[in-house]
Amino acid sequence: MSVSGLAELIRERQPCVALTGAGASTESGIPDFRSPTGIWARFDPFEYGAIEAFRADPRKVWSFYKPRVAMLAEAEPNPTHLALAELERLGFLEAVVTQNIDLLHERAGSREVVEVHGSIRSSTCPGCGERYPLERVLELLAEADAPACGACGEILKPDVVFFGELLPAGAIDRAFELARRARLLLVVGSTLEVHPVAGLPLETIAAGGELAIVNRGPTALDDRAALRIDGSAGEVLAAVVEELRGQEAQQPQNAR
Ligand SMILES: [Zn+2]
């Protein structure tokens, strides 16, 4: 019933935009940062995830990031990523706005992906500004505990948003624009506690759109949602795709 209800909402309320958080990637074996068993419960975020900590001791921060980057690079997209990519191909999803840095939406085939917290796609030298793609960073990490710039020797910084850093302006502007345009914002695997991303659903609602939430456990905006499903995002979205397959979106997606 709720799967049918969600499929119905997606079909009727175009354009639909997805907003994904850590819960979208947990089925790929990537631990949630903020859960009680998550990474920040074991590593003090101000020692390992803050920009001040990186500036003070980048090698120490890389002792935390090195195994994490290797793990993310080996993770595979799960049914949640695949279902969202399929919804886009079918014309039912305009874009995915994600808080995740793991590149799994892109690797699943999603084309319009807005990474509001950056990603592991590249790292940048704070000294000379040279940008290094993930493959090169992994090569450097195979030879050293922290990747150093070949040109100037400084330790590279991953292009992910650290605590204390601003979100990438282009990405967050695009995310808010998409949220305002969306007649349905589909939240997947986020507890909607991290600002300013958690403000996106409120933009959608203020502009007359609706909110649907697929998440294990409660979120901060459950009482504002037109529909809410507590369960495995992968199973729910795969079932939604099955319902919508063979149908066409009511409005063309090429109107932007
Ligand atoms: Zn450099």
PDB file of C-alpha atoms and ligand atoms in Angstrom:
ATOM      1  CA  MET A   1       0.000   0.000   0.000  1.00  0.00           C
ATOM      2  CA  SER A   2       2.660   2.520   0.928  1.00  0.00           C
ATOM      3  CA  VAL A   3       4.803   1.470  -2.040  1.00  0.00           C
ATOM      4  CA  SER A   4       1.828   2.069  -4.338  1.00  0.00           C
ATOM      5  CA  GLY A   5       1.194   5.373  -2.600  1.00  0.00           C
ATOM      6  CA  LEU A   6       4.781   6.476  -3.164  1.00  0.00           C
ATOM      7  CA  ALA A   7       4.717   5.380  -6.810  1.00  0.00           C
ATOM      8  CA  GLU A   8       1.504   7.355  -7.248  1.00  0.00           C
ATOM      9  CA  LEU A   9       3.007  10.470  -5.664  1.00  0.00           C
ATOM     10  CA  ILE A  10       6.103  10.233  -7.885  1.00  0.00           C
ATOM     11  CA  ARG A  11       3.994   9.792 -11.010  1.00  0.00           C
ATOM     12  CA  GLU A  12       1.671  12.674 -10.202  1.00  0.00           C
ATOM     13  CA  ARG A  13       4.023  15.172  -8.657  1.00  0.00           C
ATOM     14  CA  GLN A  14       6.666  15.957 -11.270  1.00  0.00           C
ATOM     15  CA  PRO A  15       9.326  17.154 -11.158  1.00  0.00           C
ATOM     16  CA  CYS A  16      10.544  14.901  -8.358  1.00  0.00           C
ATOM     17  CA  VAL A  17      13.953  15.401  -6.759  1.00  0.00           C
ATOM     18  CA  ALA A  18      15.647  12.951  -4.368  1.00  0.00           C
ATOM     19  CA  LEU A  19      17.651  13.954  -1.303  1.00  0.00           C
ATOM     20  CA  THR A  20      19.874  11.172   0.013  1.00  0.00           C
ATOM     21  CA  GLY A  21      21.890  10.777   3.189  1.00  0.00           C
ATOM     22  CA  ALA A  22      24.038   8.153   4.853  1.00  0.00           C
ATOM     23  CA  GLY A  23      21.180   5.656   5.010  1.00  0.00           C
ATOM     24  CA  ALA A  24      21.285   5.360   1.220  1.00  0.00           C
ATOM     25  CA  SER A  25      24.792   3.904   1.428  1.00  0.00           C
ATOM     26  CA  THR A  26      24.640   1.721   4.541  1.00  0.00           C
ATOM     27  CA  GLU A  27      23.485  -1.229   2.403  1.00  0.00           C
ATOM     28  CA  SER A  28      26.771  -0.827   0.505  1.00  0.00           C
ATOM     29  CA  GLY A  29      28.600  -1.482   3.773  1.00  0.00           C
ATOM     30  CA  ILE A  30      29.433   2.182   4.404  1.00  0.00           C
ATOM     31  CA  PRO A  31      28.890   3.062   8.055  1.00  0.00           C
ATOM     32  CA  ASP A  32      26.742   6.024   9.003  1.00  0.00           C
ATOM     33  CA  PHE A  33      28.824   8.876  10.373  1.00  0.00           C
ATOM     34  CA  ARG A  34      26.330  10.019  12.973  1.00  0.00           C
ATOM     35  CA  SER A  35      24.613   6.903  14.277  1.00  0.00           C
ATOM     36  CA  PRO A  36      25.435   5.773  17.846  1.00  0.00           C
ATOM     37  CA  THR A  37      27.737   3.139  16.315  1.00  0.00           C
ATOM     38  CA  GLY A  38      28.951   5.461  13.559  1.00  0.00           C
ATOM     39  CA  ILE A  39      32.381   6.793  12.874  1.00  0.00           C
ATOM     40  CA  TRP A  40      32.030   9.976  14.910  1.00  0.00           C
ATOM     41  CA  ALA A  41      31.111   7.913  17.949  1.00  0.00           C
ATOM     42  CA  ARG A  42      34.630   6.412  17.785  1.00  0.00           C
ATOM     43  CA  PHE A  43      36.624   9.287  16.303  1.00  0.00           C
ATOM     44  CA  ASP A  44      36.314  12.776  17.725  1.00  0.00           C
ATOM     45  CA  PRO A  45      35.071  14.840  14.762  1.00  0.00           C
ATOM     46  CA  PHE A  46      37.047  17.839  15.926  1.00  0.00           C
ATOM     47  CA  GLU A  47      40.268  15.835  15.845  1.00  0.00           C
ATOM     48  CA  TYR A  48      39.686  14.083  12.516  1.00  0.00           C
ATOM     49  CA  GLY A  49      36.934  15.828  10.585  1.00  0.00           C
ATOM     50  CA  ALA A  50      37.461  19.516  11.222  1.00  0.00           C
ATOM     51  CA  ILE A  51      39.303  21.832   8.868  1.00  0.00           C
ATOM     52  CA  GLU A  52      41.281  23.277  11.803  1.00  0.00           C
ATOM     53  CA  ALA A  53      42.504  19.782  12.662  1.00  0.00           C
ATOM     54  CA  PHE A  54      43.543  19.212   9.046  1.00  0.00           C
ATOM     55  CA  ARG A  55      45.492  22.455   8.936  1.00  0.00           C
ATOM     56  CA  ALA A  56      47.182  21.645  12.241  1.00  0.00           C
ATOM     57  CA  ASP A  57      48.112  18.038  11.433  1.00  0.00           C
ATOM     58  CA  PRO A  58      47.087  16.739   7.983  1.00  0.00           C
ATOM     59  CA  ARG A  59      48.983  13.463   8.449  1.00  0.00           C
ATOM     60  CA  LYS A  60      46.947  12.630  11.534  1.00  0.00           C
ATOM     61  CA  VAL A  61      43.707  13.345   9.652  1.00  0.00           C
ATOM     62  CA  TRP A  62      44.878  11.098   6.803  1.00  0.00           C
ATOM     63  CA  SER A  63      45.477   8.266   9.303  1.00  0.00           C
ATOM     64  CA  PHE A  64      41.679   8.372   9.642  1.00  0.00           C
ATOM     65  CA  TYR A  65      40.892   9.037   5.956  1.00  0.00           C
ATOM     66  CA  LYS A  66      43.264   6.546   4.347  1.00  0.00           C
ATOM     67  CA  PRO A  67      41.352   3.366   5.276  1.00  0.00           C
ATOM     68  CA  ARG A  68      38.061   5.188   4.753  1.00  0.00           C
ATOM     69  CA  VAL A  69      38.893   6.344   1.219  1.00  0.00           C
ATOM     70  CA  ALA A  70      40.089   2.835   0.336  1.00  0.00           C
ATOM     71  CA  MET A  71      36.829   1.382   1.685  1.00  0.00           C
ATOM     72  CA  LEU A  72      34.684   3.909  -0.206  1.00  0.00           C
ATOM     73  CA  ALA A  73      36.604   3.286  -3.435  1.00  0.00           C
ATOM     74  CA  GLU A  74      35.825  -0.436  -3.184  1.00  0.00           C
ATOM     75  CA  ALA A  75      32.142  -0.129  -2.186  1.00  0.00           C
ATOM     76  CA  GLU A  76      29.520  -1.007  -4.786  1.00  0.00           C
ATOM     77  CA  PRO A  77      26.204   0.742  -5.487  1.00  0.00           C
ATOM     78  CA  ASN A  78      23.276  -0.983  -3.772  1.00  0.00           C
ATOM     79  CA  PRO A  79      19.596  -1.340  -4.797  1.00  0.00           C
ATOM     80  CA  THR A  80      18.845   2.193  -3.510  1.00  0.00           C
ATOM     81  CA  HIS A  81      21.392   3.787  -5.871  1.00  0.00           C
ATOM     82  CA  LEU A  82      20.309   1.562  -8.753  1.00  0.00           C
ATOM     83  CA  ALA A  83      16.604   2.325  -8.226  1.00  0.00           C
ATOM     84  CA  LEU A  84      17.208   6.100  -8.162  1.00  0.00           C
ATOM     85  CA  ALA A  85      19.276   5.863 -11.354  1.00  0.00           C
ATOM     86  CA  GLU A  86      16.461   3.867 -12.966  1.00  0.00           C
ATOM     87  CA  LEU A  87      13.833   6.422 -11.883  1.00  0.00           C
ATOM     88  CA  GLU A  88      15.913   9.101 -13.632  1.00  0.00           C
ATOM     89  CA  ARG A  89      16.217   7.005 -16.822  1.00  0.00           C
ATOM     90  CA  LEU A  90      12.438   6.465 -16.779  1.00  0.00           C
ATOM     91  CA  GLY A  91      11.888  10.225 -16.556  1.00  0.00           C
ATOM     92  CA  PHE A  92      10.489  10.218 -13.010  1.00  0.00           C
ATOM     93  CA  LEU A  93      13.437  11.831 -11.226  1.00  0.00           C
ATOM     94  CA  GLU A  94      15.034  15.147 -12.136  1.00  0.00           C
ATOM     95  CA  ALA A  95      18.113  14.938  -9.910  1.00  0.00           C
ATOM     96  CA  VAL A  96      19.672  13.453  -6.798  1.00  0.00           C
ATOM     97  CA  VAL A  97      20.953  15.831  -4.146  1.00  0.00           C
ATOM     98  CA  THR A  98      23.248  13.870  -1.848  1.00  0.00           C
ATOM     99  CA  GLN A  99      25.043  14.418   1.424  1.00  0.00           C
ATOM    100  CA  ASN A 100      27.194  11.373   0.626  1.00  0.00           C
ATOM    101  CA  ILE A 101      30.766  11.648  -0.615  1.00  0.00           C
ATOM    102  CA  ASP A 102      31.077   8.084  -1.933  1.00  0.00           C
ATOM    103  CA  LEU A 103      30.322   8.575  -5.684  1.00  0.00           C
ATOM    104  CA  LEU A 104      27.889   5.635  -5.602  1.00  0.00           C
ATOM    105  CA  HIS A 105      24.984   7.496  -7.258  1.00  0.00           C
ATOM    106  CA  GLU A 106      27.209   8.331 -10.198  1.00  0.00           C
ATOM    107  CA  ARG A 107      28.571   4.790 -10.370  1.00  0.00           C
ATOM    108  CA  ALA A 108      25.005   3.449 -10.330  1.00  0.00           C
ATOM    109  CA  GLY A 109      24.237   5.508 -13.443  1.00  0.00           C
ATOM    110  CA  SER A 110      22.616   8.664 -12.064  1.00  0.00           C
ATOM    111  CA  ARG A 111      23.465  11.621 -14.310  1.00  0.00           C
ATOM    112  CA  GLU A 112      22.166  14.641 -12.378  1.00  0.00           C
ATOM    113  CA  VAL A 113      23.917  14.366  -9.004  1.00  0.00           C
ATOM    114  CA  VAL A 114      24.483  17.354  -6.728  1.00  0.00           C
ATOM    115  CA  GLU A 115      27.099  16.586  -4.060  1.00  0.00           C
ATOM    116  CA  VAL A 116      26.519  19.156  -1.344  1.00  0.00           C
ATOM    117  CA  HIS A 117      29.251  17.783   0.942  1.00  0.00           C
ATOM    118  CA  GLY A 118      31.818  17.288  -1.838  1.00  0.00           C
ATOM    119  CA  SER A 119      33.186  13.854  -2.680  1.00  0.00           C
ATOM    120  CA  ILE A 120      36.265  11.660  -2.769  1.00  0.00           C
ATOM    121  CA  ARG A 121      36.469  12.211  -6.563  1.00  0.00           C
ATOM    122  CA  SER A 122      39.506  14.427  -6.093  1.00  0.00           C
ATOM    123  CA  SER A 123      41.902  15.950  -3.587  1.00  0.00           C
ATOM    124  CA  THR A 124      43.500  19.373  -3.830  1.00  0.00           C
ATOM    125  CA  CYS A 125      46.913  20.648  -2.789  1.00  0.00           C
ATOM    126  CA  PRO A 126      46.484  23.481  -0.265  1.00  0.00           C
ATOM    127  CA  GLY A 127      49.905  24.811  -1.328  1.00  0.00           C
ATOM    128  CA  CYS A 128      49.701  25.186  -5.101  1.00  0.00           C
ATOM    129  CA  GLY A 129      46.082  24.306  -5.896  1.00  0.00           C
ATOM    130  CA  GLU A 130      46.918  21.261  -8.049  1.00  0.00           C
ATOM    131  CA  ARG A 131      43.983  18.842  -8.162  1.00  0.00           C
ATOM    132  CA  TYR A 132      44.519  15.082  -8.012  1.00  0.00           C
ATOM    133  CA  PRO A 133      41.894  12.532  -9.129  1.00  0.00           C
ATOM    134  CA  LEU A 134      40.963   9.667  -6.795  1.00  0.00           C
ATOM    135  CA  GLU A 135      42.980   7.111  -8.785  1.00  0.00           C
ATOM    136  CA  ARG A 136      46.159   9.140  -8.316  1.00  0.00           C
ATOM    137  CA  VAL A 137      45.430   9.689  -4.612  1.00  0.00           C
ATOM    138  CA  LEU A 138      44.997   5.929  -4.158  1.00  0.00           C
ATOM    139  CA  GLU A 139      48.356   5.365  -5.886  1.00  0.00           C
ATOM    140  CA  LEU A 140      50.006   7.899  -3.572  1.00  0.00           C
ATOM    141  CA  LEU A 141      48.343   6.252  -0.551  1.00  0.00           C
ATOM    142  CA  ALA A 142      49.763   2.890  -1.609  1.00  0.00           C
ATOM    143  CA  GLU A 143      53.227   4.358  -1.102  1.00  0.00           C
ATOM    144  CA  ALA A 144      52.692   6.666   1.880  1.00  0.00           C
ATOM    145  CA  ASP A 145      50.387   7.222   4.848  1.00  0.00           C
ATOM    146  CA  ALA A 146      49.390  10.637   3.519  1.00  0.00           C
ATOM    147  CA  PRO A 147      49.391  11.784  -0.127  1.00  0.00           C
ATOM    148  CA  ALA A 148      51.837  14.589  -0.864  1.00  0.00           C
ATOM    149  CA  CYS A 149      51.717  16.996  -3.808  1.00  0.00           C
ATOM    150  CA  GLY A 150      54.258  16.048  -6.485  1.00  0.00           C
ATOM    151  CA  ALA A 151      54.855  19.695  -7.309  1.00  0.00           C
ATOM    152  CA  CYS A 152      55.282  21.342  -3.905  1.00  0.00           C
ATOM    153  CA  GLY A 153      55.262  18.562  -1.318  1.00  0.00           C
ATOM    154  CA  GLU A 154      52.276  19.709   0.737  1.00  0.00           C
ATOM    155  CA  ILE A 155      49.797  17.107   2.010  1.00  0.00           C
ATOM    156  CA  LEU A 156      46.675  16.975  -0.186  1.00  0.00           C
ATOM    157  CA  LYS A 157      43.232  17.702   1.205  1.00  0.00           C
ATOM    158  CA  PRO A 158      40.305  15.548   0.084  1.00  0.00           C
ATOM    159  CA  ASP A 159      37.625  17.625  -1.698  1.00  0.00           C
ATOM    160  CA  VAL A 160      35.034  16.750   0.917  1.00  0.00           C
ATOM    161  CA  VAL A 161      33.483  19.335   3.202  1.00  0.00           C
ATOM    162  CA  PHE A 162      35.149  19.304   6.613  1.00  0.00           C
ATOM    163  CA  PHE A 163      33.475  20.574   9.760  1.00  0.00           C
ATOM    164  CA  GLY A 164      34.108  24.295   9.861  1.00  0.00           C
ATOM    165  CA  GLU A 165      34.131  24.641   6.062  1.00  0.00           C
ATOM    166  CA  LEU A 166      31.446  26.210   3.914  1.00  0.00           C
ATOM    167  CA  LEU A 167      29.496  23.950   1.571  1.00  0.00           C
ATOM    168  CA  PRO A 168      30.461  24.328  -2.101  1.00  0.00           C
ATOM    169  CA  ALA A 169      28.421  27.352  -3.195  1.00  0.00           C
ATOM    170  CA  GLY A 170      27.505  26.088  -6.655  1.00  0.00           C
ATOM    171  CA  ALA A 171      26.231  22.774  -5.302  1.00  0.00           C
ATOM    172  CA  ILE A 172      24.182  24.186  -2.448  1.00  0.00           C
ATOM    173  CA  ASP A 173      22.652  26.874  -4.700  1.00  0.00           C
ATOM    174  CA  ARG A 174      21.682  24.212  -7.229  1.00  0.00           C
ATOM    175  CA  ALA A 175      20.253  22.033  -4.448  1.00  0.00           C
ATOM    176  CA  PHE A 176      18.008  24.836  -3.186  1.00  0.00           C
ATOM    177  CA  GLU A 177      16.916  25.666  -6.728  1.00  0.00           C
ATOM    178  CA  LEU A 178      15.969  22.024  -7.310  1.00  0.00           C
ATOM    179  CA  ALA A 179      14.156  21.845  -3.975  1.00  0.00           C
ATOM    180  CA  ARG A 180      12.064  24.915  -4.810  1.00  0.00           C
ATOM    181  CA  ARG A 181      11.182  23.538  -8.258  1.00  0.00           C
ATOM    182  CA  ALA A 182      10.307  20.070  -6.994  1.00  0.00           C
ATOM    183  CA  ARG A 183       6.644  19.197  -6.624  1.00  0.00           C
ATOM    184  CA  LEU A 184       7.857  16.162  -4.702  1.00  0.00           C
ATOM    185  CA  LEU A 185      11.027  15.935  -2.654  1.00  0.00           C
ATOM    186  CA  LEU A 186      11.855  12.287  -1.961  1.00  0.00           C
ATOM    187  CA  VAL A 187      14.078  11.974   1.105  1.00  0.00           C
ATOM    188  CA  VAL A 188      16.009   8.702   1.260  1.00  0.00           C
ATOM    189  CA  GLY A 189      18.163   7.603   4.179  1.00  0.00           C
ATOM    190  CA  SER A 190      18.547  10.917   5.938  1.00  0.00           C
ATOM    191  CA  THR A 191      17.388  11.905   9.402  1.00  0.00           C
ATOM    192  CA  LEU A 192      17.313  15.536   8.175  1.00  0.00           C
ATOM    193  CA  GLU A 193      19.378  16.782  11.084  1.00  0.00           C
ATOM    194  CA  VAL A 194      22.354  18.300   9.223  1.00  0.00           C
ATOM    195  CA  HIS A 195      21.913  21.893   8.138  1.00  0.00           C
ATOM    196  CA  PRO A 196      21.636  23.563   5.732  1.00  0.00           C
ATOM    197  CA  VAL A 197      20.697  20.420   3.771  1.00  0.00           C
ATOM    198  CA  ALA A 198      17.916  19.682   6.251  1.00  0.00           C
ATOM    199  CA  GLY A 199      16.318  22.950   5.156  1.00  0.00           C
ATOM    200  CA  LEU A 200      15.754  21.695   1.599  1.00  0.00           C
ATOM    201  CA  PRO A 201      12.451  19.913   2.340  1.00  0.00           C
ATOM    202  CA  LEU A 202      11.122  23.100   3.942  1.00  0.00           C
ATOM    203  CA  GLU A 203      11.935  24.991   0.717  1.00  0.00           C
ATOM    204  CA  THR A 204       9.941  22.442  -1.249  1.00  0.00           C
ATOM    205  CA  ILE A 205       6.974  22.675   1.126  1.00  0.00           C
ATOM    206  CA  ALA A 206       7.088  26.482   1.188  1.00  0.00           C
ATOM    207  CA  ALA A 207       6.951  26.491  -2.625  1.00  0.00           C
ATOM    208  CA  GLY A 208       3.861  24.282  -2.602  1.00  0.00           C
ATOM    209  CA  GLY A 209       5.563  20.911  -3.091  1.00  0.00           C
ATOM    210  CA  GLU A 210       5.221  17.792  -1.002  1.00  0.00           C
ATOM    211  CA  LEU A 211       7.612  15.658   0.958  1.00  0.00           C
ATOM    212  CA  ALA A 212       7.973  11.856   0.956  1.00  0.00           C
ATOM    213  CA  ILE A 213      10.403  10.126   3.321  1.00  0.00           C
ATOM    214  CA  VAL A 214      11.905   6.630   3.093  1.00  0.00           C
ATOM    215  CA  ASN A 215      14.121   6.064   6.114  1.00  0.00           C
ATOM    216  CA  ARG A 216      14.769   3.563   8.867  1.00  0.00           C
ATOM    217  CA  GLY A 217      13.691   5.316  12.046  1.00  0.00           C
ATOM    218  CA  PRO A 218      12.246   8.778  12.645  1.00  0.00           C
ATOM    219  CA  THR A 219      13.375  11.993  10.976  1.00  0.00           C
ATOM    220  CA  ALA A 220      13.132  15.617  12.030  1.00  0.00           C
ATOM    221  CA  LEU A 221      10.361  16.314   9.478  1.00  0.00           C
ATOM    222  CA  ASP A 222       8.122  13.237   9.749  1.00  0.00           C
ATOM    223  CA  ASP A 223       5.110  15.366  10.681  1.00  0.00           C
ATOM    224  CA  ARG A 224       5.537  17.475   7.532  1.00  0.00           C
ATOM    225  CA  ALA A 225       5.644  14.517   5.135  1.00  0.00           C
ATOM    226  CA  ALA A 226       2.755  13.578   2.853  1.00  0.00           C
ATOM    227  CA  LEU A 227       3.997  10.002   2.983  1.00  0.00           C
ATOM    228  CA  ARG A 228       6.529   8.230   5.103  1.00  0.00           C
ATOM    229  CA  ILE A 229       7.867   4.676   4.836  1.00  0.00           C
ATOM    230  CA  ASP A 230       9.983   3.167   7.614  1.00  0.00           C
ATOM    231  CA  GLY A 231      11.993   0.402   6.008  1.00  0.00           C
ATOM    232  CA  SER A 232      14.808  -0.666   3.720  1.00  0.00           C
ATOM    233  CA  ALA A 233      15.240   2.032   1.085  1.00  0.00           C
ATOM    234  CA  GLY A 234      16.612  -0.508  -1.375  1.00  0.00           C
ATOM    235  CA  GLU A 235      13.571  -2.779  -1.112  1.00  0.00           C
ATOM    236  CA  VAL A 236      11.054   0.073  -1.125  1.00  0.00           C
ATOM    237  CA  LEU A 237      12.566   1.901  -4.112  1.00  0.00           C
ATOM    238  CA  ALA A 238      13.065  -1.282  -6.140  1.00  0.00           C
ATOM    239  CA  ALA A 239       9.353  -1.997  -5.635  1.00  0.00           C
ATOM    240  CA  VAL A 240       8.475   1.584  -6.639  1.00  0.00           C
ATOM    241  CA  VAL A 241      10.512   1.192  -9.842  1.00  0.00           C
ATOM    242  CA  GLU A 242       8.611  -2.015 -10.613  1.00  0.00           C
ATOM    243  CA  GLU A 243       5.323  -0.150 -10.192  1.00  0.00           C
ATOM    244  CA  LEU A 244       6.395   2.714 -12.433  1.00  0.00           C
ATOM    245  CA  ARG A 245       8.215   0.734 -15.105  1.00  0.00           C
ATOM    246  CA  GLY A 246       6.330   0.792 -18.370  1.00  0.00           C
ATOM    247  CA  GLN A 247       4.588   4.018 -17.456  1.00  0.00           C
ATOM    248  CA  GLU A 248       5.745   7.397 -18.618  1.00  0.00           C
ATOM    249  CA  ALA A 249       6.222  10.492 -16.538  1.00  0.00           C
ATOM    250  CA  GLN A 250       3.281  12.870 -16.977  1.00  0.00           C
ATOM    251  CA  GLN A 251       5.527  15.814 -17.682  1.00  0.00           C
ATOM    252  CA  PRO A 252       8.642  15.787 -19.846  1.00  0.00           C
ATOM    253  CA  GLN A 253      11.911  16.186 -17.978  1.00  0.00           C
ATOM    254  CA  ASN A 254      13.639  18.252 -20.648  1.00  0.00           C
ATOM    255  CA  ALA A 255      11.920  21.511 -19.760  1.00  0.00           C
ATOM    256  CA  ARG A 256      14.843  23.063 -17.871  1.00  0.00           C
TER     257      ARG A 256
HETATM  258 ZN    ZN B   1      51.174  21.520  -4.442  1.00  0.00          ZN
END
